[in-house]
Amino acid sequence: MQEFRPENYLPNSNLWKEGEKTHLIKTPIFELISIPKVSPDKTISGNFFKIESKDWVNVIALTSDNNVILIDQYRHGMHSYCLEIPGGVAEKNSILESAQAELREETGFVSDDWEYLGKVSANPAFMNNWCHTYIARNVYPHPGGQDLDESEQIEVYQYPLNKIPEILEKNILHHGMVVAAFGLFFLKYGEKKK
C-alpha cells in the first residue's frame, strides 16, 4: 500500500485506450454509449458502457431568516415522492443561469446573492457529468410564482437550516446529489466556521 499524496495525484494520466464509440440509446436526458477500451498494461480489454449527460445543478436556497427552501416531487426511479432542493439539468448558457432558472421554475423564488459552492461527479463508474451546487441567499418570491415543466408537480416547503442534519440522518433527505450539496455546505459553513 502506498501513501496518498494529493500534490502528486494526476487523474488524467496513463488513461485506458479508447476505440470508436457506439451510440446505443438516446433519450431527452441521457445517451447510452458503448466504448471498446484497453487498459494501459494491455491485460484488460472489452466493451464498456457509459451514460453521457449534460451537467446538473443544485441550489441551496436560503431565506433571510435562515430557512432552506425544499421541494417535494414524485420520482419515477424510486416510485415515491422525494424531498430535495431545487435542481435539474444545466440547459442554459451557463451553470449559474441554469441554477437561477431551476430555483425560479421549481419554487417561484429568486435571489440576487449567489455563491458557487462546488461540484461532485454524479457516478463516475458509468456517468460523465458533474453536479454543481450554488447557494442562493435572501431568496424572495417572484411575482410569477412557479413555472413548472408539463410533467412536474412540485410542493415547496421551508425548513430551518440548523435542522437539516436531522432529516439527513433520518434519510428523509436521501437524494445523493442533495446529500452531497449539504456536505459541501456544512464543510464550508459548519458550526466551527460560523
Tab-separated table of C-alpha atoms in Angstrom, residues 29-154:
chain	number	residue	atom	x	y	z
A	29	ILE	CA	-31.900	13.407	-20.706
A	30	PHE	CA	-29.025	10.999	-21.472
A	31	GLU	CA	-27.345	8.859	-24.118
A	32	LEU	CA	-26.072	5.301	-23.564
A	33	ILE	CA	-22.690	4.731	-25.232
A	34	SER	CA	-20.577	1.570	-25.701
A	35	ILE	CA	-16.807	2.044	-25.994
A	36	PRO	CA	-14.133	-0.607	-26.573
A	37	LYS	CA	-11.232	0.014	-24.179
A	38	VAL	CA	-7.832	-1.471	-23.344
A	39	SER	CA	-6.027	-0.964	-20.033
A	40	PRO	CA	-2.593	0.734	-20.120
A	41	ASP	CA	-0.842	-2.575	-19.349
A	42	LYS	CA	-2.991	-4.335	-22.027
A	43	THR	CA	-4.196	-7.020	-19.577
A	44	ILE	CA	-7.868	-5.960	-19.672
A	45	SER	CA	-9.980	-5.174	-22.715
A	46	GLY	CA	-13.636	-5.150	-23.610
A	47	ASN	CA	-16.676	-3.055	-24.311
A	48	PHE	CA	-17.571	-0.677	-21.522
A	49	PHE	CA	-20.723	1.384	-21.165
A	50	LYS	CA	-21.283	4.945	-20.080
A	51	ILE	CA	-24.131	7.367	-19.843
A	52	GLU	CA	-23.421	10.784	-21.313
A	53	SER	CA	-25.497	13.626	-19.925
A	54	LYS	CA	-25.349	17.368	-19.547
A	55	ASP	CA	-24.166	18.633	-16.172
A	56	TRP	CA	-26.695	19.136	-13.394
A	57	VAL	CA	-27.248	21.971	-10.915
A	58	ASN	CA	-28.486	22.108	-7.324
A	59	VAL	CA	-29.466	25.170	-5.305
A	60	ILE	CA	-29.348	25.543	-1.528
A	61	ALA	CA	-31.824	28.416	-1.316
A	62	LEU	CA	-31.807	30.302	1.986
A	63	THR	CA	-34.377	32.793	3.223
A	64	SER	CA	-33.372	35.900	5.182
A	65	ASP	CA	-34.319	34.084	8.413
A	66	ASN	CA	-32.081	31.060	7.610
A	67	ASN	CA	-34.682	28.635	6.349
A	68	VAL	CA	-33.915	26.326	3.420
A	69	ILE	CA	-36.353	26.081	0.540
A	70	LEU	CA	-37.114	22.388	-0.027
A	71	ILE	CA	-39.160	20.787	-2.771
A	72	ASP	CA	-41.100	17.533	-2.805
A	73	GLN	CA	-41.797	15.751	-6.066
A	74	TYR	CA	-42.632	12.298	-7.371
A	75	ARG	CA	-39.544	10.447	-8.655
A	76	HIS	CA	-40.150	7.749	-11.260
A	77	GLY	CA	-36.950	5.820	-10.486
A	78	MET	CA	-37.893	5.278	-6.826
A	79	HIS	CA	-41.687	5.245	-7.475
A	80	SER	CA	-42.007	7.539	-4.490
A	81	TYR	CA	-42.015	11.184	-3.507
A	82	CYS	CA	-38.609	12.651	-2.772
A	83	LEU	CA	-37.756	15.684	-0.638
A	84	GLU	CA	-34.947	17.641	-2.303
A	85	ILE	CA	-33.535	21.055	-3.071
A	86	PRO	CA	-34.258	22.742	-6.407
A	87	GLY	CA	-32.156	21.452	-9.259
A	88	GLY	CA	-32.028	19.899	-12.673
A	89	VAL	CA	-30.209	19.668	-15.976
A	90	ALA	CA	-27.896	22.593	-16.801
A	91	GLU	CA	-29.521	23.710	-20.043
A	92	LYS	CA	-28.909	27.460	-20.055
A	93	ASN	CA	-25.871	29.390	-21.369
A	94	SER	CA	-24.002	28.984	-18.071
A	95	ILE	CA	-24.152	26.847	-14.954
A	96	LEU	CA	-25.207	29.887	-12.887
A	97	GLU	CA	-28.040	30.765	-15.287
A	98	SER	CA	-29.204	27.158	-15.103
A	99	ALA	CA	-29.216	27.266	-11.282
A	100	GLN	CA	-31.130	30.554	-11.302
A	101	ALA	CA	-33.681	29.116	-13.722
A	102	GLU	CA	-34.190	25.935	-11.690
A	103	LEU	CA	-34.771	27.918	-8.487
A	104	ARG	CA	-37.288	30.208	-10.164
A	105	GLU	CA	-39.103	27.499	-12.125
A	106	GLU	CA	-39.378	24.886	-9.364
A	107	THR	CA	-40.017	27.116	-6.357
A	108	GLY	CA	-41.152	30.536	-7.580
A	109	PHE	CA	-38.271	32.111	-5.623
A	110	VAL	CA	-35.369	34.212	-6.900
A	111	SER	CA	-32.207	35.678	-5.389
A	112	ASP	CA	-29.725	38.476	-6.055
A	113	ASP	CA	-26.990	36.837	-3.935
A	114	TRP	CA	-25.371	33.712	-5.439
A	115	GLU	CA	-22.299	31.748	-4.375
A	116	TYR	CA	-20.787	28.779	-6.214
A	117	LEU	CA	-20.188	26.050	-3.642
A	118	GLY	CA	-18.579	23.293	-5.707
A	119	LYS	CA	-19.194	20.215	-7.813
A	120	VAL	CA	-19.320	16.446	-7.417
A	121	SER	CA	-19.298	13.707	-10.039
A	122	ALA	CA	-22.673	12.042	-10.292
A	123	ASN	CA	-21.378	8.461	-10.605
A	124	PRO	CA	-18.018	8.200	-12.398
A	125	ALA	CA	-18.338	4.419	-12.736
A	126	PHE	CA	-20.633	4.935	-15.717
A	127	MET	CA	-21.568	8.629	-15.992
A	128	ASN	CA	-19.621	11.536	-17.469
A	129	ASN	CA	-21.296	14.521	-15.835
A	130	TRP	CA	-20.921	16.785	-12.804
A	131	CYS	CA	-23.479	18.192	-10.394
A	132	HIS	CA	-22.758	21.832	-9.464
A	133	THR	CA	-24.123	23.377	-6.277
A	134	TYR	CA	-24.907	27.030	-5.638
A	135	ILE	CA	-26.080	28.852	-2.550
A	136	ALA	CA	-28.813	31.436	-3.164
A	137	ARG	CA	-29.157	33.753	-0.168
A	138	ASN	CA	-32.044	36.005	0.854
A	139	VAL	CA	-34.439	34.387	-1.593
A	140	TYR	CA	-37.757	36.105	-2.175
A	141	PRO	CA	-40.922	35.217	-4.103
A	142	HIS	CA	-41.029	36.044	-7.796
A	143	PRO	CA	-44.351	37.664	-8.790
A	144	GLY	CA	-44.928	34.974	-11.412
A	145	GLY	CA	-44.618	32.061	-8.959
A	146	GLN	CA	-43.560	28.627	-10.151
A	147	ASP	CA	-43.063	27.830	-13.843
A	148	LEU	CA	-43.099	24.032	-13.869
A	149	ASP	CA	-42.477	21.706	-16.792
A	150	GLU	CA	-45.623	19.986	-18.047
A	151	SER	CA	-44.539	16.734	-16.344
A	152	GLU	CA	-43.738	18.298	-12.934
A	153	GLN	CA	-45.847	18.638	-9.781
A	154	ILE	CA	-43.770	20.200	-7.005
